[in-house]
Short mmCIF file of C-alpha atoms and ligand atoms in Angstrom, two decimals:
data_model
loop_
_atom_site.label_atom_id
_atom_site.label_comp_id
_atom_site.label_asym_id
_atom_site.label_seq_id
_atom_site.Cartn_x
_atom_site.Cartn_y
_atom_site.Cartn_z
CA MET O 1251 99.82 153.77 67.86
CA THR O 1252 101.07 157.72 69.17
CA ALA O 1253 100.16 158.74 72.30
CA ILE O 1254 97.22 161.01 70.82
CA ALA O 1255 95.83 158.49 69.31
CA ASP O 1256 95.94 156.33 71.85
CA ASN O 1257 94.80 158.54 73.67
CA ILE O 1258 92.07 159.54 70.89
CA GLU O 1259 90.54 155.79 71.66
CA ARG O 1260 90.75 155.94 74.50
CA ILE O 1261 88.24 159.37 74.66
CA ARG O 1262 86.36 157.64 72.17
CA THR O 1263 85.27 154.86 74.24
CA THR O 1264 83.84 156.22 77.16
CA ILE O 1265 82.26 158.54 74.45
CA ASP O 1266 80.86 155.63 73.18
CA GLU O 1267 79.40 153.80 76.45
CA ALA O 1268 78.03 157.01 77.78
CA ALA O 1269 75.51 157.28 74.61
CA ARG O 1270 74.96 153.77 74.22
CA GLU O 1271 73.77 154.33 78.59
CA ALA O 1272 71.79 157.45 77.27
CA GLY O 1273 70.89 155.82 74.28
CA ARG O 1274 72.02 158.10 71.92
CA ASP O 1275 73.87 157.48 68.43
CA PRO O 1276 77.61 158.53 69.08
CA ALA O 1277 77.57 159.32 65.64
CA ALA O 1278 75.45 162.32 66.50
CA ILE O 1279 78.67 163.86 68.46
CA THR O 1280 81.49 165.56 68.09
CA LEU O 1281 85.11 164.98 68.69
CA VAL O 1282 86.58 168.66 69.24
CA ALA O 1283 90.06 168.89 69.45
CA VAL O 1284 91.00 171.98 71.70
CA SER O 1285 94.48 171.93 69.93
CA LYS O 1286 95.32 176.01 71.46
CA LYS O 1287 99.13 176.09 72.55
CA GLN O 1288 99.81 172.47 70.88
CA PRO O 1289 102.56 172.53 67.45
CA ALA O 1290 100.72 172.58 63.77
CA ALA O 1291 102.62 168.08 64.39
CA ALA O 1292 100.19 167.59 67.34
CA ILE O 1293 97.72 168.09 65.58
CA ARG O 1294 99.01 166.11 62.13
CA ALA O 1295 98.70 162.95 64.54
CA ALA O 1296 95.42 163.77 65.29
CA HIS O 1297 94.48 164.63 61.64
CA ALA O 1298 96.35 161.28 61.21
CA ALA O 1299 94.84 159.08 63.81
CA GLY O 1300 90.94 160.06 61.99
CA LEU O 1301 90.50 163.98 63.32
CA ARG O 1302 88.44 166.30 61.60
CA ASP O 1303 87.57 168.74 63.93
CA PHE O 1304 89.94 171.20 65.99
CA GLY O 1305 89.10 173.89 67.99
CA GLU O 1306 91.60 176.96 68.23
CA SER O 1307 91.11 180.22 70.75
CA TYR O 1308 94.27 182.32 70.32
CA LEU O 1309 93.43 183.71 66.46
CA GLN O 1310 97.29 184.24 65.57
CA GLU O 1311 98.25 181.50 66.91
CA ALA O 1312 95.23 179.66 65.01
CA LEU O 1313 96.17 181.59 61.85
CA ALA O 1314 100.54 180.97 61.86
CA LYS O 1315 99.29 177.15 62.79
CA ARG O 1316 96.58 177.50 59.66
CA GLU O 1317 98.40 178.74 57.66
CA ALA O 1318 100.91 175.51 58.07
CA LEU O 1319 98.48 172.75 57.26
CA ALA O 1320 96.85 174.48 54.90
CA ALA O 1321 96.37 171.49 52.77
CA LEU O 1322 94.93 169.44 55.45
CA ASP O 1323 90.92 169.12 55.66
CA ALA O 1324 90.28 169.90 58.71
CA ARG O 1325 86.69 171.66 60.67
CA TRP O 1326 88.35 174.41 62.32
CA HIS O 1327 85.82 176.22 65.73
CA PHE O 1328 86.58 179.23 66.94
CA ILE O 1329 86.53 178.57 70.67
CA GLY O 1330 87.76 181.45 72.70
CA PRO O 1331 87.41 185.60 73.23
CA ILE O 1332 86.38 187.26 71.46
CA GLN O 1333 88.08 191.22 70.63
CA SER O 1334 85.70 193.51 67.92
CA ASN O 1335 88.97 193.32 65.76
CA LYS O 1336 88.99 190.31 65.95
CA THR O 1337 85.68 189.24 64.11
CA ARG O 1338 86.72 189.90 60.09
CA ALA O 1339 89.23 187.36 60.41
CA ILE O 1340 87.50 184.70 62.45
CA ALA O 1341 84.95 185.06 60.02
CA GLU O 1342 87.19 184.19 56.85
CA ARG O 1343 89.16 181.72 58.66
CA PHE O 1344 86.95 179.49 60.66
CA ASP O 1345 83.85 176.84 60.29
CA TRP O 1346 81.92 176.97 63.71
CA VAL O 1347 82.65 180.33 67.04
CA HIS O 1348 80.75 178.25 70.25
CA SER O 1349 82.16 181.70 71.97
CA VAL O 1350 79.75 184.04 70.57
CA ASP O 1351 78.38 186.22 73.88
CA ARG O 1352 77.13 189.79 72.32
CA PHE O 1353 74.83 190.90 69.63
CA LYS O 1354 77.58 193.82 68.14
CA ILE O 1355 79.88 189.99 67.55
CA ALA O 1356 77.49 188.54 65.85
CA ARG O 1357 75.94 190.92 64.06
CA ARG O 1358 80.23 191.45 62.77
CA LEU O 1359 80.82 187.29 62.07
CA ALA O 1360 77.10 187.73 60.28
CA GLU O 1361 78.04 190.93 57.70
CA GLN O 1362 82.01 189.89 57.31
CA ARG O 1363 81.26 186.37 56.24
CA PRO O 1364 81.93 186.16 52.58
CA GLY O 1365 79.11 185.74 50.74
CA HIS O 1366 81.12 181.91 48.92
CA ARG O 1367 81.48 180.57 51.92
CA PRO O 1368 78.35 179.14 53.70
CA ALA O 1369 76.40 180.33 55.91
CA LEU O 1370 79.00 180.13 59.52
CA SER O 1371 77.65 177.60 62.36
CA VAL O 1372 77.79 179.90 65.50
CA CYS O 1373 77.43 179.20 69.39
CA LEU O 1374 75.67 181.42 71.88
CA GLN O 1375 78.12 181.90 75.34
CA VAL O 1376 75.96 180.78 78.14
CA ASN O 1377 77.97 182.03 81.77
CA LEU O 1378 76.09 179.20 83.44
CA ASP O 1379 77.59 179.90 86.64
CA GLY O 1380 77.07 183.88 86.42
CA GLU O 1381 81.62 184.02 86.40
CA ALA O 1382 83.15 187.59 86.79
CA SER O 1383 85.32 186.30 84.82
CA LYS O 1384 84.39 183.90 82.27
CA SER O 1385 82.95 185.97 79.62
CA GLY O 1386 78.99 184.32 77.94
CA LEU O 1387 75.30 185.64 78.10
CA ALA O 1388 73.61 186.17 81.78
CA PRO O 1389 70.52 183.05 80.76
CA GLU O 1390 67.67 184.86 81.15
CA GLU O 1391 69.23 187.42 78.48
CA LEU O 1392 68.84 184.73 76.05
CA PRO O 1393 65.94 184.40 74.83
CA GLY O 1394 65.56 188.06 74.30
CA ALA O 1395 69.12 187.76 72.75
CA MET O 1396 68.26 184.75 70.89
CA GLU O 1397 65.53 186.61 69.45
CA ARG O 1398 68.09 189.51 68.07
CA VAL O 1399 70.23 186.64 66.21
CA ALA O 1400 67.95 184.88 64.08
CA GLY O 1401 67.43 187.22 61.86
CA LEU O 1402 70.90 188.17 60.59
CA GLU O 1403 72.42 186.81 57.21
CA GLY O 1404 76.14 184.57 57.09
CA ILE O 1405 76.22 183.53 60.76
CA ARG O 1406 73.66 180.90 61.76
CA VAL O 1407 73.16 180.06 65.05
CA ARG O 1408 73.41 176.30 66.07
CA GLY O 1409 72.53 176.81 69.73
CA LEU O 1410 74.61 177.24 73.29
CA MET O 1411 77.54 176.58 75.18
CA ALA O 1412 79.23 176.38 78.26
CA ILE O 1413 82.42 176.06 80.93
CA PRO O 1414 81.33 175.95 83.49
CA ARG O 1415 82.63 175.95 87.09
CA PRO O 1416 85.53 172.76 87.00
CA ARG O 1417 83.27 170.01 88.81
CA ARG O 1418 84.22 166.95 90.77
CA ASP O 1419 81.42 165.65 91.55
CA PHE O 1420 80.43 163.88 88.97
CA ALA O 1421 76.06 164.25 90.09
CA ALA O 1422 77.44 168.12 89.43
CA GLN O 1423 78.35 167.84 86.57
CA ARG O 1424 75.37 166.29 85.27
CA THR O 1425 72.92 169.24 86.35
CA ALA O 1426 75.55 171.89 84.94
CA PHE O 1427 75.22 170.28 82.04
CA ALA O 1428 71.68 169.46 82.36
CA ARG O 1429 70.26 173.15 82.97
CA LEU O 1430 72.50 174.38 79.69
CA ARG O 1431 70.19 171.13 78.24
CA GLY O 1432 67.06 173.47 79.72
CA LEU O 1433 68.35 176.72 78.66
CA GLN O 1434 67.95 175.50 74.39
CA GLU O 1435 65.13 172.65 75.11
CA ASP O 1436 63.44 176.87 76.43
CA LEU O 1437 65.23 178.30 72.77
CA VAL O 1438 63.39 175.44 71.32
CA ALA O 1439 60.34 175.71 72.84
CA ARG O 1440 60.15 179.74 71.46
CA GLY O 1441 60.17 178.43 67.59
CA HIS O 1442 64.75 178.43 67.19
CA ALA O 1443 65.92 175.10 64.90
CA LEU O 1444 69.00 174.51 67.44
CA ASP O 1445 70.60 171.29 67.37
CA ALA O 1446 74.33 171.73 68.75
CA LEU O 1447 74.95 172.11 72.41
CA SER O 1448 79.09 172.25 72.48
CA MET O 1449 79.82 171.37 76.26
CA GLY O 1450 82.35 169.10 77.70
CA MET O 1451 85.54 169.26 78.31
CA SER O 1452 88.51 166.98 79.52
CA GLY O 1453 87.12 166.61 83.03
CA ASP O 1454 83.87 165.45 82.46
CA TYR O 1455 82.98 164.82 78.71
CA ARG O 1456 81.27 161.81 80.13
CA ALA O 1457 78.83 163.60 81.84
CA ALA O 1458 78.05 165.68 79.37
CA VAL O 1459 77.43 162.41 76.67
CA LEU O 1460 75.38 161.49 79.12
CA GLU O 1461 72.89 165.17 79.42
CA GLY O 1462 72.84 165.37 75.20
CA ALA O 1463 75.54 167.57 74.53
CA THR O 1464 77.23 166.83 70.29
CA HIS O 1465 79.58 168.91 70.58
CA LEU O 1466 83.28 168.35 73.43
CA ARG O 1467 85.81 170.47 73.22
CA ILE O 1468 88.75 168.34 74.10
CA GLY O 1469 92.18 169.18 74.41
CA SER O 1470 94.92 168.19 77.32
CA ALA O 1471 92.13 164.33 77.51
CA LEU O 1472 94.11 163.92 73.68
CA PHE O 1473 97.45 166.12 73.05
CA GLY O 1474 98.88 166.37 77.21
CA ALA O 1475 98.98 168.75 79.29
CA ARG O 1476 99.34 172.56 77.06
CA LYS O 1477 102.90 173.81 77.04
C1 PLP U 1487 90.62 174.72 77.15
C2 PLP U 1487 89.33 175.33 76.72
C3 PLP U 1487 88.68 173.35 76.35
C4 PLP U 1487 89.70 172.65 76.67
O1 PLP U 1487 89.97 172.09 77.80
P1 PLP U 1487 90.95 170.90 78.56
O2 PLP U 1487 90.30 170.70 79.66
O3 PLP U 1487 91.45 170.87 78.62
O4 PLP U 1487 90.02 170.13 77.31
C5 PLP U 1487 87.55 173.68 75.90
N1 PLP U 1487 86.42 174.54 76.22
C6 PLP U 1487 87.28 175.54 75.29
C7 PLP U 1487 86.56 177.56 75.38
C8 PLP U 1487 88.81 176.75 76.44
O5 PLP U 1487 89.19 177.32 76.31
#
């Protein structure tokens, strides 16, 4: 087995065990392999080992790799910061966008999504810890933002995404993810049909599974350190 296949097996085992502990179906949890700064060959190896979902943060790099991997049957997730002038390529070339952090971006993605493709699945990014260095909506902005984006054709808002501040303490990791789940539940209670919670990275994905994550975005634990 390759190192990547080994890593996938180890990560899957951790996901399955945490899901069982939480009384959840492991099949409801998507492992998004974060392949930013990894070569196309690494994506091929992960695909050969069974993964179908890949996450990229940098548009130019992602488009170049997609060109090289055009024949691969895979779903592509955009997870990085989005500038307005990048929305067209993202709307055309990706299946999911996890990092929508303002209405203008949502509207452009919706308008630019090609009509022959299914609605683009998106998550609203939440800045859980109020960090100046991170993008994302403040928790109190969510109900209003959700109302506005829910009416857009061309995108389908699936849920929330966050990158909590790294915490080493397991209980603290769980608390942060539970907060995001609570914010999602508030929106569901307001009538929004949300089914995705994109949370959990290499250092904290077990806690995320216990708190209800549906999409884990895992890079270095899977591919090794980024170049
Ligand atoms: C890079 C990145 C990840 C993966 O981080 P790892 O710690 O390598 O697992 C997940 N989510 C986002 C938004 C990222 O930019």
